[in-house]
Short mmCIF file of C-alpha atoms and ligand atoms in Angstrom, two decimals:
data_model
loop_
_atom_site.label_atom_id
_atom_site.label_comp_id
_atom_site.label_asym_id
_atom_site.label_seq_id
_atom_site.Cartn_x
_atom_site.Cartn_y
_atom_site.Cartn_z
CA MET A 473 0.00 0.00 0.00
CA VAL A 474 1.19 3.55 -0.73
CA GLY A 475 -0.10 6.51 1.28
CA VAL A 476 -1.56 9.29 -0.87
CA GLY A 477 -1.87 13.01 -0.15
CA LEU A 478 -3.86 15.45 -2.30
CA ILE A 479 -3.47 19.24 -2.26
CA GLY A 480 -6.23 21.15 -4.08
CA THR A 481 -9.68 19.74 -4.83
CA GLY A 482 -10.98 21.76 -7.79
CA PHE A 483 -11.28 20.50 -11.37
CA MET A 484 -7.97 18.62 -11.39
CA GLY A 485 -8.07 17.63 -7.70
CA LYS A 486 -11.25 15.68 -8.36
CA CYS A 487 -9.71 14.07 -11.48
CA HIS A 488 -6.73 12.92 -9.40
CA ALA A 489 -9.04 11.64 -6.63
CA ILE A 490 -11.08 9.64 -9.18
CA ALA A 491 -7.88 8.17 -10.63
CA TRP A 492 -6.56 7.25 -7.15
CA SER A 493 -9.85 5.40 -6.50
CA ALA A 494 -9.85 3.65 -9.89
CA VAL A 495 -6.21 2.74 -10.51
CA GLY A 496 -6.13 -0.44 -8.39
CA ALA A 497 -9.24 -1.87 -10.03
CA VAL A 498 -8.16 -1.01 -13.59
CA PHE A 499 -4.53 -2.10 -13.18
CA PRO A 500 -4.39 -4.92 -10.59
CA ASP A 501 -0.56 -5.05 -10.68
CA VAL A 502 0.01 -1.57 -9.16
CA ALA A 503 0.71 -0.91 -5.46
CA LYS A 504 -2.70 -0.27 -3.90
CA PRO A 505 -3.16 3.39 -2.88
CA ARG A 506 -4.47 4.39 0.56
CA LEU A 507 -6.11 7.85 0.58
CA VAL A 508 -4.46 9.39 3.64
CA HIS A 509 -4.55 13.19 3.80
CA LEU A 510 -6.22 15.96 1.82
CA GLY A 511 -5.28 19.66 1.97
CA GLU A 512 -7.35 22.72 0.99
CA VAL A 513 -7.44 26.44 1.71
CA ASN A 514 -9.47 25.96 4.92
CA GLU A 515 -10.51 23.17 7.32
CA GLU A 516 -14.18 23.24 6.39
CA LEU A 517 -13.58 22.75 2.65
CA ALA A 518 -10.85 20.18 3.34
CA ARG A 519 -13.15 18.12 5.60
CA ARG A 520 -16.03 18.24 3.12
CA LYS A 521 -13.81 17.16 0.19
CA ALA A 522 -12.06 14.47 2.26
CA GLY A 523 -15.52 13.00 2.97
CA GLU A 524 -16.51 13.13 -0.71
CA PHE A 525 -13.23 11.72 -2.05
CA GLY A 526 -12.64 9.16 0.73
CA PHE A 527 -9.50 10.60 2.38
CA ALA A 528 -8.95 9.70 6.05
CA LYS A 529 -7.55 13.08 7.21
CA ALA A 530 -8.21 16.69 6.18
CA SER A 531 -6.28 19.89 6.75
CA GLY A 532 -6.63 23.59 5.97
CA ASP A 533 -2.82 23.83 5.82
CA TRP A 534 -1.12 22.12 2.86
CA ARG A 535 2.07 21.68 4.92
CA ALA A 536 0.26 19.20 7.16
CA VAL A 537 -0.19 16.93 4.11
CA VAL A 538 3.46 17.32 3.10
CA ASN A 539 4.73 16.52 6.61
CA ASP A 540 2.39 13.59 7.28
CA PRO A 541 4.62 10.50 7.77
CA GLU A 542 1.83 8.26 6.42
CA VAL A 543 1.94 10.08 3.06
CA ASP A 544 4.33 8.60 0.43
CA ILE A 545 3.03 10.38 -2.69
CA VAL A 546 1.44 13.81 -3.12
CA SER A 547 -0.90 14.87 -5.94
CA LEU A 548 -0.44 18.62 -6.39
CA THR A 549 -3.43 20.26 -8.11
CA THR A 550 -3.37 23.86 -6.89
CA PRO A 551 -3.19 26.90 -9.23
CA ASN A 552 0.07 27.29 -11.15
CA GLN A 553 1.63 29.98 -8.97
CA PHE A 554 1.70 27.63 -5.95
CA HIS A 555 3.42 24.74 -7.77
CA PRO A 556 7.08 25.77 -7.18
CA GLU A 557 6.91 26.29 -3.40
CA MET A 558 4.64 23.30 -2.79
CA ALA A 559 6.40 20.91 -5.18
CA ILE A 560 9.83 21.67 -3.73
CA ALA A 561 8.49 21.23 -0.16
CA ILE A 562 6.93 17.87 -1.15
CA LEU A 563 10.20 16.62 -2.67
CA GLU A 564 12.30 17.91 0.24
CA ALA A 565 9.98 16.05 2.62
CA GLY A 566 10.95 12.85 0.76
CA LYS A 567 7.62 12.26 -1.01
CA HIS A 568 7.00 11.32 -4.64
CA LEU A 569 5.30 14.11 -6.57
CA TRP A 570 2.57 14.15 -9.20
CA CYS A 571 2.21 17.81 -10.15
CA GLU A 572 -0.32 19.33 -12.50
CA LYS A 573 0.81 21.21 -15.57
CA PRO A 574 2.09 23.77 -16.29
CA MET A 575 5.10 23.23 -14.09
CA ALA A 576 5.53 26.84 -12.91
CA PRO A 577 4.87 30.42 -13.98
CA SER A 578 8.54 30.94 -14.95
CA PHE A 579 11.33 28.80 -16.33
CA ALA A 580 13.62 29.68 -13.40
CA GLU A 581 11.04 28.21 -11.00
CA ALA A 582 10.56 25.14 -13.23
CA GLU A 583 14.31 24.60 -13.22
CA ALA A 584 14.38 24.84 -9.39
CA MET A 585 11.63 22.18 -9.25
CA ALA A 586 13.54 19.88 -11.61
CA GLU A 587 16.68 20.35 -9.50
CA ALA A 588 14.73 19.53 -6.31
CA ALA A 589 13.42 16.37 -7.97
CA LYS A 590 16.94 15.32 -8.96
CA THR A 591 18.34 15.98 -5.48
CA SER A 592 15.47 14.18 -3.74
CA GLY A 593 15.84 10.99 -5.77
CA LYS A 594 12.04 10.75 -5.68
CA VAL A 595 9.81 10.16 -8.69
CA ALA A 596 8.29 13.40 -9.94
CA ALA A 597 5.85 13.55 -12.84
CA LEU A 598 3.93 16.32 -14.57
CA GLY A 599 0.28 16.03 -15.68
CA TYR A 600 0.76 15.51 -19.41
CA ASN A 601 -2.35 13.33 -19.61
CA TYR A 602 -2.86 13.48 -23.38
CA ILE A 603 0.35 11.60 -24.19
CA GLN A 604 -1.21 8.63 -22.35
CA SER A 605 -4.15 8.33 -24.76
CA PRO A 606 -4.41 4.93 -26.50
CA ALA A 607 -5.17 6.81 -29.75
CA ILE A 608 -2.01 8.92 -29.38
CA ARG A 609 0.05 5.84 -28.54
CA HIS A 610 -1.36 4.16 -31.66
CA ILE A 611 -0.53 7.19 -33.81
CA GLY A 612 3.03 6.92 -32.43
CA ALA A 613 3.18 3.26 -33.47
CA LEU A 614 1.83 4.09 -36.96
CA LEU A 615 4.44 6.84 -37.37
CA ASP A 616 7.21 4.47 -36.23
CA GLU A 617 6.23 1.95 -38.90
CA LYS A 618 6.06 4.84 -41.42
CA ILE A 619 2.58 3.87 -42.57
CA ILE A 620 2.14 7.41 -43.96
CA GLY A 621 5.74 7.55 -45.22
CA GLU A 622 7.98 10.46 -44.28
CA VAL A 623 6.11 13.11 -42.30
CA ASN A 624 6.64 16.60 -43.71
CA HIS A 625 3.91 18.74 -42.15
CA LEU A 626 2.25 18.90 -38.74
CA ARG A 627 -0.61 21.12 -37.58
CA ILE A 628 -1.65 21.05 -33.96
CA GLU A 629 -4.34 23.17 -32.30
CA MET A 630 -5.67 23.34 -28.74
CA ASP A 631 -8.83 25.35 -28.20
CA GLU A 632 -11.40 25.74 -25.41
CA ASP A 633 -14.06 28.36 -24.76
CA PHE A 634 -14.00 28.71 -20.98
CA MET A 635 -12.73 32.31 -21.33
CA ALA A 636 -14.70 33.17 -24.48
CA ASP A 637 -17.47 35.10 -22.70
CA PRO A 638 -16.40 38.76 -22.38
CA GLU A 639 -18.68 39.00 -19.31
CA ALA A 640 -16.95 36.11 -17.48
CA LEU A 641 -15.30 37.24 -14.25
CA PHE A 642 -11.58 37.90 -13.80
CA PHE A 643 -9.90 34.90 -12.08
CA TRP A 644 -6.42 33.57 -11.35
CA LYS A 645 -5.66 32.53 -14.95
CA HIS A 646 -5.87 36.24 -15.92
CA GLU A 647 -3.07 37.19 -13.50
CA ALA A 648 0.52 37.43 -14.73
CA ALA A 649 1.48 35.50 -11.59
CA SER A 650 -0.04 32.37 -13.21
CA GLY A 651 2.20 32.68 -16.31
CA TYR A 652 1.83 34.14 -19.81
CA GLY A 653 -1.55 32.69 -20.74
CA ALA A 654 -2.68 30.16 -23.31
CA LEU A 655 0.88 29.46 -24.34
CA ASP A 656 2.26 28.08 -21.09
CA ASP A 657 -1.15 27.08 -19.69
CA PHE A 658 -2.29 25.18 -22.80
CA ALA A 659 0.57 24.78 -25.24
CA VAL A 660 2.52 22.54 -22.88
CA HIS A 661 -0.05 19.84 -23.77
CA PRO A 662 0.39 20.00 -27.58
CA LEU A 663 4.14 20.49 -27.11
CA SER A 664 4.25 17.32 -24.98
CA LEU A 665 2.50 15.54 -27.88
CA VAL A 666 4.97 16.99 -30.40
CA SER A 667 7.78 15.76 -28.17
CA VAL A 668 6.58 12.14 -27.88
CA LEU A 669 5.38 11.82 -31.50
CA PHE A 670 7.97 13.81 -33.47
CA GLY A 671 10.93 14.86 -31.32
CA ARG A 672 12.48 18.25 -30.70
CA VAL A 673 11.48 21.67 -32.01
CA ALA A 674 14.35 23.55 -33.70
CA SER A 675 13.01 27.07 -34.27
CA VAL A 676 9.87 29.09 -33.65
CA ILE A 677 8.13 32.40 -34.23
CA CYS A 678 4.98 33.35 -32.36
CA ASP A 679 2.24 35.96 -32.18
CA MET A 680 0.09 36.35 -29.03
CA ALA A 681 -3.17 38.23 -28.53
CA LYS A 682 -5.69 39.24 -25.84
CA PRO A 683 -9.30 39.07 -27.02
CA TYR A 684 -10.48 41.16 -24.03
CA ALA A 685 -8.38 43.90 -22.42
CA ASP A 686 -10.14 43.81 -19.03
CA ARG A 687 -12.74 41.83 -17.10
CA LYS A 688 -15.26 42.33 -14.31
CA LEU A 689 -14.11 41.62 -10.76
CA ALA A 690 -16.34 39.60 -8.42
CA THR A 691 -15.88 42.42 -5.89
CA GLY A 692 -16.98 45.13 -8.37
CA GLY A 693 -15.08 47.23 -10.90
CA ARG A 694 -12.83 45.90 -13.63
CA ARG A 695 -9.23 44.69 -13.81
CA ALA A 696 -6.85 44.60 -16.76
CA VAL A 697 -6.26 41.09 -18.14
CA GLU A 698 -2.55 40.32 -17.76
CA THR A 699 -2.35 37.07 -19.78
CA TYR A 700 -2.77 36.21 -23.48
CA ASP A 701 -5.63 33.86 -24.41
CA ILE A 702 -4.49 33.38 -28.02
CA ALA A 703 -1.14 32.27 -29.44
CA SER A 704 -0.17 31.31 -33.00
CA VAL A 705 3.19 29.65 -33.54
CA LEU A 706 5.10 28.64 -36.68
CA MET A 707 7.78 26.06 -36.01
CA HIS A 708 10.36 23.83 -37.63
CA LEU A 709 11.31 20.54 -36.01
CA GLU A 710 14.87 19.22 -35.85
CA ASN A 711 13.89 16.39 -38.20
CA GLY A 712 12.76 18.86 -40.89
CA ILE A 713 9.00 18.72 -40.27
CA ALA A 714 7.29 22.11 -40.76
CA GLY A 715 4.61 22.81 -38.20
CA THR A 716 2.04 25.17 -36.78
CA LEU A 717 0.71 25.37 -33.24
CA GLN A 718 -2.44 27.36 -32.45
CA VAL A 719 -3.89 27.77 -28.94
CA ASN A 720 -6.96 29.71 -27.84
CA ARG A 721 -8.78 29.74 -24.48
CA SER A 722 -11.54 32.05 -25.84
CA ALA A 723 -12.64 30.00 -28.87
CA TRP A 724 -16.45 29.82 -28.72
CA GLY A 725 -17.70 26.35 -29.58
CA ARG A 726 -14.43 24.55 -28.89
CA LYS A 727 -14.78 22.58 -25.66
CA GLY A 728 -11.68 20.44 -25.38
CA ARG A 729 -10.20 20.41 -28.84
CA ILE A 730 -6.68 19.18 -29.45
CA ALA A 731 -6.67 18.69 -33.18
CA ILE A 732 -3.67 17.10 -34.83
CA GLN A 733 -3.15 16.83 -38.58
CA ILE A 734 -0.10 14.90 -39.74
CA PHE A 735 0.79 14.84 -43.42
CA GLY A 736 3.32 12.40 -44.87
CA SER A 737 4.56 11.22 -48.26
CA LYS A 738 2.13 8.27 -48.31
CA GLY A 739 -0.89 9.48 -46.39
CA SER A 740 -2.14 11.45 -43.44
CA ILE A 741 -3.51 11.00 -39.91
CA LEU A 742 -6.08 13.18 -38.14
CA PHE A 743 -7.02 13.19 -34.45
CA ASP A 744 -9.14 15.42 -32.22
CA GLN A 745 -9.26 15.01 -28.43
CA GLU A 746 -12.97 15.99 -28.52
CA ARG A 747 -13.42 12.63 -30.30
CA MET A 748 -10.66 10.87 -28.38
CA ASN A 749 -11.92 7.38 -29.17
CA GLU A 750 -11.21 7.56 -32.87
CA LEU A 751 -8.60 8.60 -35.37
CA GLN A 752 -8.66 9.11 -39.13
CA LEU A 753 -6.19 7.47 -41.49
CA TYR A 754 -5.70 8.19 -45.21
CA LEU A 755 -3.36 5.92 -47.18
CA THR A 756 -2.23 6.32 -50.77
CA SER A 757 -1.76 2.52 -50.80
CA ASP A 758 -5.55 2.11 -50.91
CA ARG A 759 -7.04 1.62 -54.38
CA PRO A 760 -7.76 5.04 -55.92
CA THR A 761 -11.42 4.08 -56.19
CA GLU A 762 -11.63 3.63 -52.39
CA GLN A 763 -9.21 6.30 -51.21
CA GLY A 764 -10.55 8.42 -48.38
CA TYR A 765 -10.22 8.81 -44.62
CA ARG A 766 -11.12 5.69 -42.67
CA THR A 767 -12.27 6.04 -39.06
CA ILE A 768 -10.51 3.73 -36.63
CA LEU A 769 -12.36 3.24 -33.33
CA ILE A 770 -10.19 2.73 -30.26
CA ALA A 771 -10.60 -0.87 -29.12
CA PRO A 772 -8.99 -3.50 -26.82
CA HIS A 773 -5.97 -3.98 -29.11
CA HIS A 774 -5.11 -0.26 -28.60
CA LYS A 775 -3.44 -0.71 -25.20
CA PRO A 776 -4.34 -0.13 -22.42
CA TYR A 777 -8.02 0.22 -23.47
CA ASP A 778 -8.42 -3.48 -22.62
CA SER A 779 -7.61 -2.76 -18.94
CA PHE A 780 -10.80 -0.68 -18.77
CA LEU A 781 -13.16 -2.49 -21.13
CA PRO A 782 -13.25 -5.85 -22.95
CA ALA A 783 -15.58 -4.58 -25.70
CA PRO A 784 -14.57 -2.29 -28.60
CA GLY A 785 -16.30 0.98 -29.40
CA HIS A 786 -17.50 1.76 -25.85
CA GLY A 787 -15.00 4.56 -25.36
CA LEU A 788 -12.64 5.92 -22.73
CA GLY A 789 -12.84 9.42 -21.20
CA PHE A 790 -10.55 12.15 -19.87
CA ASN A 791 -10.50 10.67 -16.36
CA ASP A 792 -9.30 7.36 -17.80
CA LEU A 793 -6.25 9.18 -19.21
CA LYS A 794 -5.48 10.32 -15.66
CA THR A 795 -5.73 6.68 -14.49
CA ILE A 796 -3.32 5.56 -17.24
CA GLU A 797 -0.97 8.42 -16.28
CA MET A 798 -1.15 7.31 -12.65
CA LYS A 799 -0.34 3.71 -13.60
CA ALA A 800 2.82 4.94 -15.42
CA PHE A 801 3.73 7.01 -12.33
CA LEU A 802 3.23 4.08 -9.92
CA ASP A 803 5.20 1.76 -12.23
CA ALA A 804 8.11 4.22 -12.17
CA ILE A 805 8.00 4.33 -8.35
CA ALA A 806 7.90 0.52 -8.15
CA ALA A 807 10.83 0.20 -10.57
CA GLY A 808 12.85 2.96 -8.84
CA ARG A 809 13.27 4.92 -12.09
CA ASN A 810 12.26 8.38 -13.28
CA SER A 811 8.79 8.85 -14.69
CA ASN A 812 8.64 9.47 -18.41
CA PRO A 813 8.40 12.39 -18.88
CA ASP A 814 10.08 13.54 -15.66
CA LEU A 815 10.45 17.10 -14.36
CA ALA A 816 13.66 17.62 -16.38
CA GLU A 817 11.70 16.91 -19.59
CA ALA A 818 8.81 19.08 -18.33
CA ALA A 819 11.27 21.91 -17.63
CA ARG A 820 12.64 21.51 -21.17
CA ILE A 821 9.12 22.06 -22.53
CA GLY A 822 8.77 25.04 -20.16
CA ARG A 823 11.99 26.45 -21.57
CA LEU A 824 10.72 25.96 -25.12
CA CYS A 825 7.59 27.92 -24.12
CA GLU A 826 9.82 30.76 -22.92
CA ALA A 827 11.67 30.75 -26.26
CA ILE A 828 8.30 30.92 -28.05
CA ILE A 829 7.28 33.86 -25.86
CA ASP A 830 10.62 35.58 -26.57
CA SER A 831 9.94 35.21 -30.30
CA ALA A 832 6.56 36.92 -29.82
CA ALA A 833 8.26 39.79 -28.00
CA SER A 834 11.05 40.19 -30.59
CA GLY A 835 9.02 39.39 -33.71
CA GLN A 836 11.98 37.22 -34.82
CA TRP A 837 12.45 33.51 -35.44
CA ILE A 838 14.22 32.05 -32.40
CA ASN A 839 16.11 28.79 -32.04
CA SER A 840 14.76 26.50 -29.40
CA PRO A 841 17.14 26.23 -26.40
CA GLU A 842 18.43 22.78 -27.51
CA THR A 843 19.54 24.07 -30.90
CA ALA A 844 20.82 27.45 -29.78
CA THR A 845 24.05 27.09 -31.74
CA ALA A 846 22.35 26.51 -35.11
CA PRO A 847 21.24 29.54 -37.15
CA ALA A 848 17.61 30.48 -36.56
CA ARG A 849 15.47 29.51 -39.50
CA ALA A 850 13.94 32.52 -41.21
CA PRO A 851 10.78 32.33 -43.27
CA PRO A 852 11.57 31.74 -46.97
N1 LIG B 1273 -3.86 18.22 -16.96
C1 LIG B 1273 -4.88 18.93 -17.41
O1 LIG B 1273 -5.44 18.61 -18.44
C2 LIG B 1273 -5.35 20.12 -16.62
C3 LIG B 1273 -6.64 20.62 -16.81
C4 LIG B 1273 -7.06 21.71 -16.02
C5 LIG B 1273 -6.20 22.27 -15.10
N2 LIG B 1273 -4.93 21.77 -14.96
C6 LIG B 1273 -4.00 22.35 -13.97
O2 LIG B 1273 -4.39 21.93 -12.68
C7 LIG B 1273 -4.08 22.96 -11.72
C8 LIG B 1273 -5.34 23.32 -10.98
O3 LIG B 1273 -6.30 23.79 -11.90
P1 LIG B 1273 -7.85 23.60 -11.61
O4 LIG B 1273 -8.54 23.90 -12.89
O5 LIG B 1273 -8.11 22.32 -10.92
O6 LIG B 1273 -8.08 24.82 -10.59
P2 LIG B 1273 -9.27 25.00 -9.58
O7 LIG B 1273 -9.33 26.46 -9.32
O8 LIG B 1273 -10.50 24.28 -10.05
O9 LIG B 1273 -8.76 24.22 -8.29
C9 LIG B 1273 -7.65 24.65 -7.54
C10 LIG B 1273 -7.86 24.17 -6.11
O10 LIG B 1273 -6.69 24.47 -5.36
C11 LIG B 1273 -7.12 24.95 -4.08
N3 LIG B 1273 -6.06 25.78 -3.50
C12 LIG B 1273 -5.67 27.03 -3.87
N4 LIG B 1273 -4.69 27.46 -3.06
C13 LIG B 1273 -4.45 26.47 -2.17
C14 LIG B 1273 -3.57 26.34 -1.06
N5 LIG B 1273 -2.73 27.32 -0.73
N6 LIG B 1273 -3.60 25.19 -0.36
C15 LIG B 1273 -4.45 24.18 -0.69
N7 LIG B 1273 -5.32 24.27 -1.72
C16 LIG B 1273 -5.33 25.40 -2.45
C17 LIG B 1273 -8.38 25.74 -4.42
O11 LIG B 1273 -9.18 25.98 -3.27
C18 LIG B 1273 -9.05 24.83 -5.41
O12 LIG B 1273 -9.85 23.84 -4.82
C19 LIG B 1273 -3.51 24.13 -12.52
O13 LIG B 1273 -2.12 24.08 -12.47
C20 LIG B 1273 -4.01 23.87 -13.93
O14 LIG B 1273 -3.20 24.43 -14.95
C21 LIG B 1273 -4.51 20.69 -15.67
#
């Protein structure tokens, strides 16, 4: 049994709690979790959520969770600006860490977290849930076998509409303390997918925009919006693939879209997280009379769908991705190795985000940090 602590019980806190309850039933080989201690901003909320989620103890002080000797692993699901202090305290207390994305509001803080993880020798993972999708894993396998030939063009978009209403109230994601906006809040997800499916980004140029300059405060009056809800990035990958990345948190009608279009010399692959149980494949090897996109439904042979369901076509959901992510995290702990990706990889993606932001500020193509010695690629 491993003792679990949870800090934060909002949207992601509940997703983590559901995954902690499900993981032992879905994956019988993992160490069984024991829900020990839950932390929130005050005792009353902590006690109520501990009752709902099934945690034995509750505290209005997050440090009580960190210092609880019965806690081996902490799920950290507080707003971004709290991640650095809390994550470092968790690691220094000798606990394994599962931290929500994005890592931290600045690269310097992300680097400090990665350093703390290294020094602690504990397993530390970041919440890149989408790379765990059976559909994404299958796309990776198809790319490895070059079913669509050599990939030359990638388009990836992440859009939601939770900030689309100009009358929606100002909240923490509008504060500069939380980061730059859609780019570091959202783009870390598509960039994690680019990383696992295609490798490293070589050079970038970005434009960022604010759809609304200010927003109403719950307490009355208005406050200037400090973050950018829209970002458009052109990029070139080290392997020569040309790409675009578009992110928008104010895109009416888009609810949880992560759309990927991959074009190769012998076909193409399409995927959208809003329809996460299917992907589209177009192959030039089909007879011309039947060429067209075929829809492939995710089924038991797309691992680890079969751990959830024996029947094809019934579908997984977002919370199942969190359970798969947790299984990978627990496997890393059991094997005494780093999670994949670990905080060093997450910090690398954070650093790439900073380079993208620098390119928006300068209006120039910028090399990604890994390829800083190569000349920046200019548009033709
Ligand atoms: N992986 C994903 O797909 C995904 C999706 C959404 C959000 N997130 C990330 O999850 C994190 C949380 O986002 P959310 O949408 O759940 O936010 P939220 O506002 O719904 O929840 C945050 C929770 O943290 C609690 N909290 C705040 N300060 C605290 C403190 N000092 N001590 C203890 N608890 C505290 C709040 O009371 C609240 O319950 C963010 O970093 C966000 O970027 C990840």
